Amino acid sequence: MNLLDILRSRTVTIPALLAGVTLATGTAHAQLNERPYLVGSGESAVDATGRSIKNQRVRAVHTTDDSLLGGTAYFLDKDPFLAYQLGRNLNFREFRKRDGVFDKNSIATLIAAMPDGHTAKITARNQVSCGSCHGRPYATPGGGVTFAKDSGRGRNPPHYFGGGIVEMIAYQVRNELLAKVDTNDDGWISNTEAQAYPGNLMVRPTPGAPPIDFGSPQLSEGLTGIPNLVTMFRVWYVDSQGRQVPQATRVDGVNTLGYNVEMTTFGRGQQLAGGTNSNFRALNPTLRAFFWDACNAHMNLQAYDPTTLTDPDANGVSIDSLPGQPQFPITHRPPDLGIFKHPSGYSSTDPDSDGYLNEISEGDLDLAEWFMLNAPRPAFAGTQVEFDSGVQLMKNLGCTSCHVPTWTIKTKDADFTGDRRFFDLDVTWDPVDQRLEGEVVPLYTMVGDVYQRNFGAFTAEGFFSDMRQHDMGEGFQEFGYDGVHNTIWRTSPLWGLTGNFPWGHDGASLTLRDVIMRHDGEGAASKAAFEAASTATQDALFDFLEKLVVYDIEQLPTDVNGDGIIESHFVVAGVDTGTERFNAEWLFKTPLQIQGQVVNAEGQTITSFAGVNIPDAYGELLPYRKDTDSDGWPDVWDVSPTLPGFKDGIH
Ligand code: HEC
Ligand code: HEC
């Protein structure tokens, strides 16, 4: 084997390279659209920046025993930065025909119904990646291009930086409702408990802040009827044991004796759909559901997820996912129900009949959810003094009655989950260097080789939403495909505002002035206050809003190892990687070793960030991960582990 062959072989590890042996040979080189090869290898799938996806597409195997090497419990507990990176890559990779995108015949189909029950809601199955619509800046969970959903005027995707914090705040509000009203602690609200609760559900976003009104848990007719909670809550009705009663639309005191709720926090808002059984007006209650839902809607990749389907007490709420968030199978059930199963546990149901089975696995959802849970939060590109005076300005103009500045996630106890993330990327403004700088703050304690999460409290400053929806009147009115008008929208969290450009649910506002001037209805008073303000005040407001930013997570100068400095020659696995920055690959159990100095086609010496130990660093050789024939089916699931078969392991 000559040097070029060694460089070409993506499966060579450095120790193996030194010993002159290959561990395995990839069989599907030509079919990879990942870019794992080294500069100078002569392959096409090369990336000197190291930012492209390096790992092969392999269905992840869900496990709960973290001693099973390469299962998802192992990754989350013992190599969590790798789990994060694998989830990142599921969020940003372009899925291919060989992964099962689309179906046999159709691309770009109209699906799902508008409130009239007939008009299609969305042009679906026309994308191959979350990154097709999210990714400003590139390869981040940023906002993106406006596309065909709800109205011919379009829908604009918001960023999901800090997505885990949004999910945790929403679940905390739901748990506050239960903590206050469900007095016997059985996980649902009975008609007598509802009747006994005085007044509205008032929730303080952070200690000392004015409480936010989430509506009344009481039933409209005392012991029967419907609760009058805000539209972010989606309600279902249950029997005397707390079990969901299908089709029920109210507590009738006979078949239905109470209710349960989820908070549908993700999505900007939409018209009522699906009859009278709900008052929900957004899309998904959890990150995991958003991942499988978007995989299905946009790519026609169907997920099979026993985690979501496991609801032992039939109350509509599942067991905790591996990252720790219960799902709501009552309202959100992944499309592949596993009606037919292979003995190894994956689904052979194939809902879209394209021959590709179990297109997204339960383990893939564990990893994708892990990334979304831990996705770094937006930052403020200014000093604390500038932040405080901006908040004061927003207060003066009445903006903060909806755009509530700060929320606190409470420490774990009997009622609350605590901050379930395993690290925080704290990004602040350095006024001397005039730049944003990051710091990786561990939210775990090492216990042996396990990264045990702390589940502590966390305060999200500068979040700017009340987690409610409001009637915003004519300015933000959406004229739906079916001709129905919608004026009800979730208060956009303003953190990471620049990442949502252009603004509004429809992305129709190309300036901040324009989007503020669309605040009618409940927003009319603060729009008037803005209009009446001096030019200097308005400019100060714009200046402040422009400092609410997202950023390129992986390029930002960042203290990764917690030594208090950002090194300009950060050495990983013996090689200088340049300015210290948050690249999760540096923090793997086996850190990625980069190619380093190499001569490019123009004769310049450059630093190549291509990886030389990808199989080791990415855990591709671990028993539950190994995919010898590179067909996307891990050997443990593959009926013919050495003969590629993209559809089911053999075909
Ligand atoms: C075709 C474009 C498109 C693709 C592809 C896409 N999204 Fe989105 N995404 C959107 C739009 C538009 C919205 C806003 C939807 C709404 O308001 O109803 C959105 C909203 C979201 C939200 C909610 C953010 C919030 O603040 O409420 C999350 C999370 C999200 N997408 C994640 C994903 C993931 C994960 C994938 C891939 C599995 C994905 N998206 C693929 C367009 C897309
Ligand atoms: C009554 C509640 C309310 C008040 C008061 C309010 N807003 Fe909003 N704001 C909203 C809602 C709801 C949206 C989302 C509109 C949509 O989705 O189209 C929004 C959207 C925005 C956006 C666009 C966000 C994006 O990502 O597209 C900006 C910027 C904004 N508001 C700034 C302000 C400022 C500045 C003030 C004070 C002058 C203010 N808002 C007052 C409810 C409010």
XYZ file of C-alpha atoms and ligand atoms in Angstrom:
737
model
C 0.000 0.000 0.000
C 1.536 3.333 -1.020
C 1.098 6.624 0.799
C -1.630 7.857 -1.509
C -3.647 4.714 -0.895
C -3.234 5.228 2.819
C -4.357 8.853 2.528
C -7.325 7.754 0.449
C -8.495 5.184 2.874
C -10.780 7.015 5.246
C -10.822 4.063 7.576
C -7.144 4.199 8.487
C -6.377 5.362 12.007
C -3.153 7.042 12.942
C -1.847 4.144 15.031
C -2.877 1.832 12.207
C -1.180 4.124 9.737
C 2.028 3.920 11.701
C 1.729 0.167 11.897
C 0.972 0.067 8.188
C -2.347 -1.742 8.446
C -5.867 -0.812 7.485
C -8.692 -1.793 9.780
C -11.372 -1.965 7.150
C -11.961 -0.674 3.681
C -14.928 1.421 2.694
C -16.846 -0.207 -0.131
C -19.077 2.674 -1.087
C -16.606 5.471 -1.766
C -18.277 6.796 -4.866
C -21.630 7.051 -3.146
C -20.581 9.142 -0.192
C -21.579 12.762 -0.170
C -19.898 13.142 3.160
C -16.449 14.675 2.807
C -14.104 12.504 4.841
C -10.972 12.522 2.671
C -7.659 14.247 3.083
C -6.354 17.135 1.021
C -4.105 15.607 -1.622
C -5.897 12.265 -1.576
C -7.140 12.734 -5.129
C -10.693 11.976 -4.003
C -13.557 14.340 -4.716
C -15.047 14.215 -1.213
C -12.396 16.437 0.375
C -12.890 19.406 2.713
C -9.867 21.297 4.003
C -12.080 23.407 6.307
C -13.162 20.287 8.190
C -16.697 21.692 8.479
C -18.418 19.154 6.247
C -19.877 15.934 7.535
C -17.196 13.323 8.015
C -19.112 10.379 9.414
C -20.990 7.846 7.350
C -24.773 7.688 7.506
C -25.533 4.768 9.839
C -28.846 4.316 11.626
C -28.103 4.831 15.325
C -29.121 2.074 17.722
C -31.107 3.245 20.756
C -29.923 1.723 24.031
C -30.514 2.450 27.707
C -27.461 0.534 28.978
C -24.430 2.784 28.605
C -22.018 -0.147 28.678
C -23.132 -1.190 25.183
C -20.433 0.460 23.101
C -21.793 2.568 20.266
C -25.428 2.540 21.428
C -27.002 5.920 22.122
C -26.909 5.625 25.949
C -23.162 5.045 25.644
C -22.740 8.162 23.494
C -24.864 10.425 25.723
C -23.248 9.264 28.970
C -19.664 8.635 27.974
C -18.950 10.598 24.802
C -21.564 13.378 24.875
C -19.715 15.789 22.578
C -19.626 13.043 19.966
C -23.359 12.479 20.540
C -23.818 16.245 19.992
C -21.787 16.131 16.779
C -23.660 13.087 15.466
C -26.920 14.943 16.173
C -25.549 18.071 14.468
C -24.752 15.990 11.442
C -28.280 14.561 11.344
C -29.549 18.147 11.418
C -27.249 19.376 8.659
C -26.607 16.392 6.405
C -28.139 16.065 2.984
C -30.057 12.818 2.900
C -29.850 10.865 -0.348
C -31.866 8.408 -2.336
C -29.826 5.670 -0.652
C -31.072 6.947 2.724
C -34.699 6.771 1.544
C -35.619 10.403 0.806
C -38.914 11.003 -1.012
C -40.881 8.013 -2.241
C -41.013 6.061 -5.473
C -42.990 8.573 -7.518
C -43.443 11.940 -5.966
C -41.353 14.944 -5.111
C -42.888 18.287 -4.105
C -46.389 17.121 -3.204
C -49.133 19.110 -1.523
C -50.049 17.662 1.871
C -51.953 18.410 5.126
C -55.189 20.360 5.353
C -55.950 23.972 6.123
C -58.920 24.695 8.444
C -61.405 24.243 5.568
C -60.402 20.573 5.566
C -59.503 20.472 1.853
C -56.982 23.090 0.876
C -53.428 21.758 1.187
C -51.239 23.400 3.797
C -47.718 22.827 2.586
C -45.586 21.847 -0.383
C -43.824 18.871 1.119
C -41.178 16.315 0.234
C -38.992 18.670 -1.720
C -35.934 19.073 0.517
C -33.095 16.784 1.546
C -31.839 18.514 4.682
C -32.930 20.653 7.615
C -30.087 22.857 6.384
C -31.982 23.582 3.162
C -34.194 25.948 5.138
C -32.229 26.550 8.368
C -28.658 27.735 8.255
C -28.012 31.438 8.554
C -25.096 31.457 9.374
C -24.230 28.377 7.341
C -24.246 25.019 9.135
C -25.920 26.361 12.257
C -29.519 25.952 13.461
C -30.201 29.437 12.088
C -33.148 30.841 10.182
C -33.363 30.575 6.442
C -35.423 30.842 3.301
C -39.137 31.582 3.250
C -41.099 28.698 1.797
C -44.568 27.467 0.832
C -46.589 26.810 3.974
C -49.974 28.154 5.162
C -50.158 31.022 2.697
C -49.016 31.980 -0.780
C -47.180 34.794 0.959
C -44.901 32.223 2.575
C -43.561 31.181 5.977
C -40.146 32.097 7.246
C -38.191 29.590 9.378
C -37.003 30.901 12.750
C -33.607 29.873 14.101
C -33.448 27.204 16.781
C -30.340 28.336 18.590
C -31.053 27.646 22.280
C -33.869 25.277 21.242
C -33.398 23.233 24.408
C -33.999 26.259 26.590
C -37.243 26.994 24.721
C -38.356 23.380 25.195
C -37.477 23.413 28.894
C -39.254 26.706 29.567
C -42.405 25.411 27.875
C -42.352 22.143 29.792
C -41.748 24.064 33.011
C -44.860 26.188 32.436
C -46.860 23.005 31.871
C -45.398 21.531 35.058
C -46.270 24.701 37.000
C -49.861 24.157 35.939
C -49.767 20.585 37.238
C -47.852 21.514 40.402
C -50.501 24.096 41.250
C -53.726 22.450 40.095
C -53.126 18.682 40.124
C -53.193 18.514 43.908
C -53.226 14.710 44.189
C -50.180 14.532 41.906
C -51.485 11.856 39.548
C -50.340 13.670 36.404
C -53.666 15.078 35.141
C -56.276 17.624 36.197
C -59.628 16.314 37.395
C -62.798 18.393 37.221
C -62.812 18.822 40.998
C -59.176 19.919 41.052
C -59.915 22.427 38.288
C -62.912 23.782 40.159
C -60.912 24.154 43.369
C -58.172 26.258 41.744
C -58.681 29.958 42.387
C -58.186 32.278 39.423
C -55.766 32.129 36.543
C -52.478 30.331 36.191
C -49.939 33.062 36.901
C -46.306 32.137 36.257
C -43.284 34.216 37.178
C -40.710 33.846 34.389
C -37.909 34.609 36.829
C -37.974 35.380 40.559
C -39.160 38.931 41.199
C -40.529 39.526 37.678
C -44.211 40.250 37.162
C -46.185 37.021 36.628
C -47.498 36.063 33.175
C -51.163 35.107 32.803
C -51.645 31.692 31.160
C -55.421 31.635 31.485
C -57.838 29.764 33.668
C -57.566 26.055 34.430
C -61.216 26.073 35.558
C -63.826 24.423 33.364
C -66.332 26.638 31.596
C -69.338 25.135 33.453
C -67.815 24.250 36.810
C -67.489 20.470 36.781
C -67.947 20.191 33.012
C -66.873 22.079 29.931
C -63.465 23.215 28.694
C -60.647 25.058 30.448
C -59.871 28.587 29.364
C -56.086 28.280 29.068
C -54.083 30.314 26.564
C -53.719 29.005 22.996
C -50.170 27.730 23.525
C -51.688 24.896 25.551
C -53.176 21.989 23.691
C -55.755 20.160 25.766
C -57.095 16.591 25.680
C -59.798 14.994 27.804
C -59.436 11.957 30.028
C -61.466 9.381 31.951
C -61.495 8.731 35.702
C -58.082 7.037 35.428
C -56.489 9.883 33.466
C -56.604 7.887 30.213
C -57.267 9.792 27.032
C -60.790 9.460 25.647
C -60.538 9.567 21.839
C -62.627 12.235 20.097
C -63.741 13.826 23.388
C -64.038 17.593 23.084
C -64.919 18.520 26.658
C -65.281 17.268 30.197
C -68.823 15.825 30.294
C -68.719 14.497 33.864
C -69.579 10.971 32.665
C -67.026 9.628 30.185
C -64.550 12.420 30.683
C -63.697 13.634 34.171
C -60.675 15.800 33.557
C -58.011 16.916 31.139
C -54.310 17.012 30.433
C -52.161 19.426 28.416
C -49.007 19.975 26.466
C -47.523 23.312 25.512
C -47.156 23.506 21.742
C -44.236 25.835 21.837
C -42.533 25.365 18.458
C -43.854 27.092 15.353
C -44.880 30.719 14.978
C -48.593 30.041 14.944
C -51.277 28.746 12.630
C -55.005 28.707 12.234
C -57.093 26.179 14.105
C -57.017 22.834 12.372
C -58.470 19.414 12.981
C -61.928 20.102 14.364
C -62.827 21.186 17.845
C -60.713 18.779 19.864
C -58.020 21.324 20.444
C -57.178 24.929 20.831
C -53.581 24.519 19.751
C -52.263 26.997 17.269
C -48.656 25.989 16.719
C -46.784 22.924 15.496
C -44.845 20.757 17.901
C -44.431 20.458 21.670
C -40.913 18.969 21.660
C -37.631 19.056 19.771
C -37.748 15.318 19.141
C -41.184 15.688 17.537
C -39.955 18.619 15.475
C -37.121 16.505 14.139
C -39.223 13.527 13.043
C -42.036 15.760 11.834
C -39.721 17.816 9.616
C -37.966 14.645 8.373
C -41.351 13.309 7.307
C -42.841 16.513 5.902
C -39.852 17.844 4.028
C -37.897 14.707 3.099
C -40.410 11.852 3.326
C -38.196 10.062 5.830
C -40.361 8.224 8.336
C -39.181 7.730 11.878
C -39.965 4.756 14.071
C -39.787 5.766 17.725
C -40.712 3.324 20.494
C -39.754 6.036 23.021
C -42.704 8.185 21.921
C -45.042 5.210 21.608
C -44.350 3.990 25.156
C -47.060 5.418 27.395
C -47.560 2.846 30.176
C -50.478 4.620 31.885
C -52.148 5.663 28.591
C -52.391 9.288 29.756
C -51.028 10.701 26.507
C -47.567 11.432 27.897
C -44.704 9.028 27.096
C -41.743 7.898 29.136
C -38.780 10.300 29.176
C -36.640 10.284 26.055
C -32.975 9.497 26.595
C -32.166 13.251 26.759
C -34.979 13.482 29.354
C -38.066 14.977 27.695
C -41.396 13.103 27.763
C -43.185 13.076 24.421
C -46.894 13.520 23.716
C -48.047 10.524 21.651
C -51.624 11.620 22.170
C -51.122 14.465 19.705
C -47.744 13.757 18.099
C -47.060 10.228 16.903
C -44.161 9.571 14.537
C -45.324 8.261 11.146
C -43.856 4.733 11.312
C -45.822 2.859 13.975
C -43.733 -0.311 13.719
C -46.694 -2.480 12.757
C -44.249 -4.956 11.236
C -40.967 -5.423 13.023
C -37.725 -7.203 12.365
C -36.558 -9.487 15.219
C -33.609 -7.115 15.870
C -36.090 -4.392 16.766
C -36.222 -2.049 13.794
C -39.438 -1.444 11.893
C -40.030 -3.152 8.570
C -43.321 -1.321 8.039
C -42.187 1.131 5.308
C -45.086 3.629 5.403
C -44.094 5.336 2.117
C -43.591 2.007 0.296
C -40.275 3.063 -1.219
C -38.537 -0.078 -0.021
C -36.309 1.808 2.443
C -37.060 0.632 5.961
C -36.860 2.448 9.275
C -35.549 5.556 7.548
C -35.007 7.417 10.824
C -34.285 5.276 13.873
C -35.103 5.766 17.533
C -31.360 6.183 18.117
C -31.155 8.863 15.405
C -33.869 10.755 17.297
C -31.885 10.430 20.545
C -28.878 12.042 18.855
C -30.787 14.699 16.895
C -32.706 15.666 20.048
C -29.435 15.779 22.031
C -27.977 18.273 19.573
C -31.136 20.403 19.523
C -31.362 20.322 23.340
C -27.773 21.501 23.669
C -27.740 23.812 20.650
C -25.880 26.952 21.776
C -28.087 29.917 22.643
C -27.962 33.320 20.951
C -25.755 36.104 22.296
C -25.775 39.837 22.990
C -23.086 41.657 21.006
C -22.627 44.461 23.490
C -21.765 45.265 27.098
C -23.944 44.572 30.137
C -24.567 48.326 30.451
C -25.806 48.454 26.860
C -27.963 45.395 27.506
C -29.536 46.893 30.619
C -30.314 50.216 28.955
C -31.806 48.388 25.947
C -34.102 46.422 28.232
C -35.112 49.666 29.923
C -35.910 51.192 26.541
C -38.035 48.171 25.608
C -39.841 48.536 28.952
C -40.519 52.215 28.309
C -42.064 51.426 24.926
C -44.248 48.644 26.338
C -42.459 45.918 24.369
C -41.617 43.815 27.433
C -45.249 43.103 28.293
C -44.955 40.481 25.513
C -41.220 40.273 24.848
C -40.433 39.228 28.449
C -36.670 39.652 28.883
C -35.663 36.858 31.244
C -36.702 33.313 32.141
C -35.224 31.010 34.737
C -35.165 27.242 34.462
C -35.614 25.901 37.961
C -33.393 23.349 39.650
C -34.556 19.746 39.451
C -36.994 18.696 42.158
C -40.213 16.689 42.402
C -42.055 19.084 40.059
C -39.331 20.300 37.677
C -36.660 18.734 35.495
C -33.787 21.192 35.946
C -31.559 22.293 33.085
C -31.106 19.066 31.126
C -28.277 20.346 28.919
C -24.752 19.075 29.492
C -22.933 22.275 28.588
C -23.642 25.928 28.010
C -21.820 27.992 25.430
C -21.594 31.362 27.143
C -20.939 33.924 24.425
C -20.171 37.482 25.490
C -18.886 40.683 23.959
C -15.242 41.599 24.439
C -15.192 45.423 24.271
C -11.388 45.494 23.932
C -11.121 43.215 20.918
C -14.595 44.292 19.720
C -15.650 40.724 19.134
C -17.833 37.950 20.499
C -16.033 35.309 22.510
C -17.298 32.014 23.825
C -16.684 29.873 26.855
C -17.734 26.245 27.172
C -19.321 25.919 30.629
C -19.708 22.279 31.692
C -23.100 21.447 33.191
C -21.944 17.986 34.262
C -19.821 16.280 36.869
C -17.579 13.383 35.937
C -18.466 10.222 37.839
C -15.976 7.632 36.676
C -16.209 7.822 32.889
C -19.808 9.094 32.937
C -20.669 12.751 32.284
C -23.406 13.116 34.878
C -25.598 16.127 34.196
C -26.118 18.584 37.073
C -29.807 19.444 36.362
C -29.297 22.813 38.019
C -30.978 26.168 37.468
C -30.265 28.385 34.500
C -31.254 31.970 33.781
C -31.799 32.869 30.130
C -31.213 36.634 30.003
C -32.402 38.396 26.890
C -34.890 35.734 25.775
C -37.681 38.250 25.104
C -40.864 36.211 24.886
C -43.811 35.545 27.186
C -44.357 32.108 25.609
C -47.845 33.176 24.662
C -49.663 34.046 21.474
C -51.369 37.340 20.768
C -53.870 38.771 18.346
C -51.678 41.156 16.394
C -54.365 42.558 14.142
C -54.071 43.659 10.546
C -50.333 44.344 10.352
C -49.337 40.735 10.867
C -52.447 39.264 9.260
C -51.871 36.123 7.215
C -54.199 35.444 4.295
C -54.213 31.643 4.139
C -54.289 29.397 1.086
C -57.913 28.635 2.008
C -58.803 32.316 2.321
C -58.951 32.267 6.141
C -57.337 35.167 7.983
C -54.977 34.509 10.880
C -53.779 37.243 13.197
C -52.645 35.117 16.180
C -48.907 34.661 16.623
C -46.483 33.466 19.233
C -44.424 36.320 20.662
C -41.198 35.750 18.756
C -38.352 35.309 21.215
C -36.132 38.195 20.156
C -32.892 36.475 21.131
C -30.876 35.793 18.017
C -33.076 38.299 16.163
C -30.519 38.926 13.420
C -30.612 35.196 12.644
C -34.310 35.456 11.801
C -33.900 38.050 9.047
C -36.160 38.825 7.178
C -38.679 39.273 9.960
C -42.243 38.302 10.752
C -43.893 34.904 10.256
C -43.821 35.572 6.505
C -40.346 37.078 6.347
C -41.958 40.064 4.658
C -40.191 42.707 6.751
C -36.721 43.588 5.506
C -36.150 46.279 8.121
C -36.698 46.428 11.863
C -38.757 49.587 11.470
C -41.089 47.744 9.141
C -41.624 44.770 11.461
C -42.258 47.043 14.468
C -44.756 49.071 12.401
C -46.718 45.849 11.759
C -47.603 45.528 15.479
C -51.363 46.122 15.496
C -54.078 44.549 17.665
C -52.647 43.818 21.108
C -49.388 45.408 19.935
C -50.953 48.708 18.831
C -50.099 50.633 22.003
C -46.404 49.839 21.855
C -46.320 50.603 18.140
C -47.817 54.007 18.965
C -45.203 54.508 21.675
C -42.493 53.640 19.146
C -43.931 56.044 16.572
C -44.115 58.818 19.148
C -40.528 58.301 20.294
C -37.753 60.616 19.135
C -35.458 59.612 16.276
C -32.664 59.206 18.806
C -34.757 56.782 20.868
C -35.791 54.826 17.785
C -32.168 54.592 16.659
C -31.119 53.430 20.129
C -33.783 50.709 19.892
C -32.558 49.524 16.477
C -29.000 49.588 17.738
C -30.008 47.388 20.663
C -32.060 44.957 18.560
C -29.181 44.556 16.094
C -27.018 43.337 18.955
C -29.332 40.323 19.509
C -27.360 37.922 17.378
C -26.687 34.383 16.360
C -23.168 33.510 15.279
C -21.041 30.891 13.591
C -20.832 28.427 16.478
C -17.780 26.585 15.248
C -15.595 29.536 14.174
C -16.104 31.799 17.176
C -12.978 32.267 19.364
C -13.869 30.211 22.423
C -12.292 28.941 25.610
C -13.000 25.260 25.194
C -10.871 23.730 27.942
C -11.871 26.076 30.755
C -8.417 27.518 31.439
C -9.720 31.079 31.146
C -7.859 31.986 27.955
C -8.482 31.651 24.259
C -5.278 30.229 22.881
C -4.075 31.242 19.450
C -2.374 27.876 18.906
C -4.753 25.361 20.352
C -3.202 21.919 20.121
C -5.486 18.906 19.721
C -4.071 15.382 19.390
C -0.635 16.875 18.908
C -1.569 19.184 16.030
C -1.961 22.990 16.055
C -5.576 23.810 15.184
C -5.124 27.605 15.310
C -7.356 29.849 17.400
C -9.180 27.937 20.127
C -12.804 27.518 19.071
C -15.810 25.354 19.838
C -15.513 22.444 17.500
C -17.135 19.509 19.296
C -14.607 17.195 17.625
C -11.900 18.576 19.944
C -13.877 17.272 22.929
C -14.600 13.735 21.773
C -13.420 10.848 23.936
C -10.950 10.283 21.097
C -10.428 13.823 19.777
C -10.314 14.281 16.052
C -6.769 14.633 14.791
C -6.536 17.022 11.867
C -4.302 16.584 8.837
C -2.422 19.814 9.660
C 0.064 21.461 7.338
C -0.138 20.457 3.727
C 0.537 22.080 0.357
C -2.525 23.087 -1.676
C -2.953 23.189 -5.463
C -1.505 26.706 -5.565
C 1.652 25.634 -3.792
C 0.746 27.367 -0.516
C 1.194 25.673 2.819
C -2.179 25.548 4.543
C -3.644 23.915 7.639
C -6.040 21.186 6.585
C -8.802 20.426 9.083
C -9.625 17.132 7.395
C -9.505 14.290 9.914
C -6.982 11.459 9.902
C -8.649 9.296 12.578
C -12.310 9.567 11.646
C -13.387 5.968 12.359
C -11.863 6.060 15.848
C -12.904 9.600 16.731
C -16.447 9.106 15.463
C -16.878 5.712 17.128
C -17.498 4.041 13.789
C -15.792 0.847 14.873
C -17.822 0.333 18.067
C -19.999 -2.796 18.020
C -23.396 -0.999 17.990
C -22.245 1.521 15.420
C -20.106 -0.535 13.059
C -21.380 -0.732 9.486
C -18.898 -2.908 7.614
C -20.527 -2.574 4.192
C -21.313 1.168 4.592
C -24.958 0.734 3.613
C -26.458 2.694 6.510
C -27.435 -0.466 8.393
C -25.301 -1.135 11.474
C -23.912 -4.678 11.506
C -26.094 -5.530 14.540
C -29.187 -4.891 12.388
C -27.804 -5.968 9.042
C -28.882 -9.370 7.712
C -25.836 -9.263 5.428
C -23.204 -7.071 7.057
C -20.668 -7.433 4.250
C -22.979 -7.011 1.260
C -24.384 -3.464 0.837
C -28.172 -3.193 0.817
C -29.377 0.354 1.389
C -33.061 -0.481 1.658
C -33.037 -3.069 4.394
C -29.444 -4.242 4.741
C -29.500 -6.653 1.808
C -31.521 -5.096 -1.063
C -38.741 23.476 3.653
C -38.078 24.301 4.646
C -37.759 23.673 5.997
C -37.052 22.519 6.259
C -36.429 21.559 5.253
C -36.990 22.406 7.696
N -37.618 23.460 8.294
Fe -37.733 23.822 10.275
N -38.976 25.372 9.931
C -39.350 25.844 8.687
C -40.362 26.854 8.844
C -41.030 27.645 7.730
C -40.618 26.961 10.217
C -41.680 27.837 10.881
C -42.949 27.036 10.829
C -44.159 27.737 11.362
O -44.037 28.813 11.922
O -45.244 27.190 11.251
C -39.724 26.034 10.865
C -39.632 25.877 12.238
C -38.734 25.037 12.873
C -38.556 24.952 14.294
C -39.296 25.766 15.329
C -38.543 26.968 15.710
C -39.367 27.867 16.581
O -38.804 28.822 17.115
O -40.550 27.652 16.744
C -37.627 23.984 14.530
C -37.105 23.526 15.871
C -37.241 23.455 13.253
N -37.915 24.108 12.269
C -36.354 22.410 13.079
C -36.173 21.769 11.848
C -35.447 20.527 11.702
C -34.768 19.770 12.818
C -35.490 20.200 10.382
C -34.949 18.956 9.697
C -35.361 17.663 10.241
C -36.211 21.285 9.713
N -36.622 22.198 10.634
C -36.390 21.339 8.346
C -38.826 25.429 7.488
C -38.105 24.254 7.296
C -48.825 42.393 22.287
C -47.571 41.703 22.319
C -46.371 42.394 21.686
C -45.836 43.637 21.983
C -46.332 44.618 23.020
C -44.691 43.786 21.129
N -44.541 42.688 20.352
Fe -43.079 42.384 18.990
N -43.989 40.671 18.387
C -45.121 40.125 18.937
C -45.540 38.985 18.169
C -46.735 38.111 18.469
C -44.617 38.855 17.108
C -44.611 37.788 16.009
C -45.258 38.270 14.726
C -45.197 37.237 13.633
O -44.895 36.081 13.907
O -45.438 37.591 12.471
C -43.655 39.937 17.280
C -42.548 40.140 16.465
C -41.569 41.079 16.684
C -40.355 41.203 15.915
C -39.943 40.286 14.757
C -39.328 39.004 15.284
C -38.960 37.995 14.233
O -38.148 37.107 14.561
O -39.465 38.033 13.106
C -39.660 42.244 16.443
C -38.307 42.763 16.008
C -40.453 42.785 17.513
N -41.594 42.028 17.638
C -40.082 43.876 18.281
C -40.953 44.511 19.154
C -40.680 45.789 19.768
C -39.414 46.584 19.564
C -41.746 46.092 20.537
C -41.992 47.347 21.309
C -41.962 48.562 20.522
C -42.681 44.992 20.431
N -42.169 44.075 19.578
C -43.881 44.907 21.125
C -45.759 40.588 20.055
C -45.552 41.821 20.655
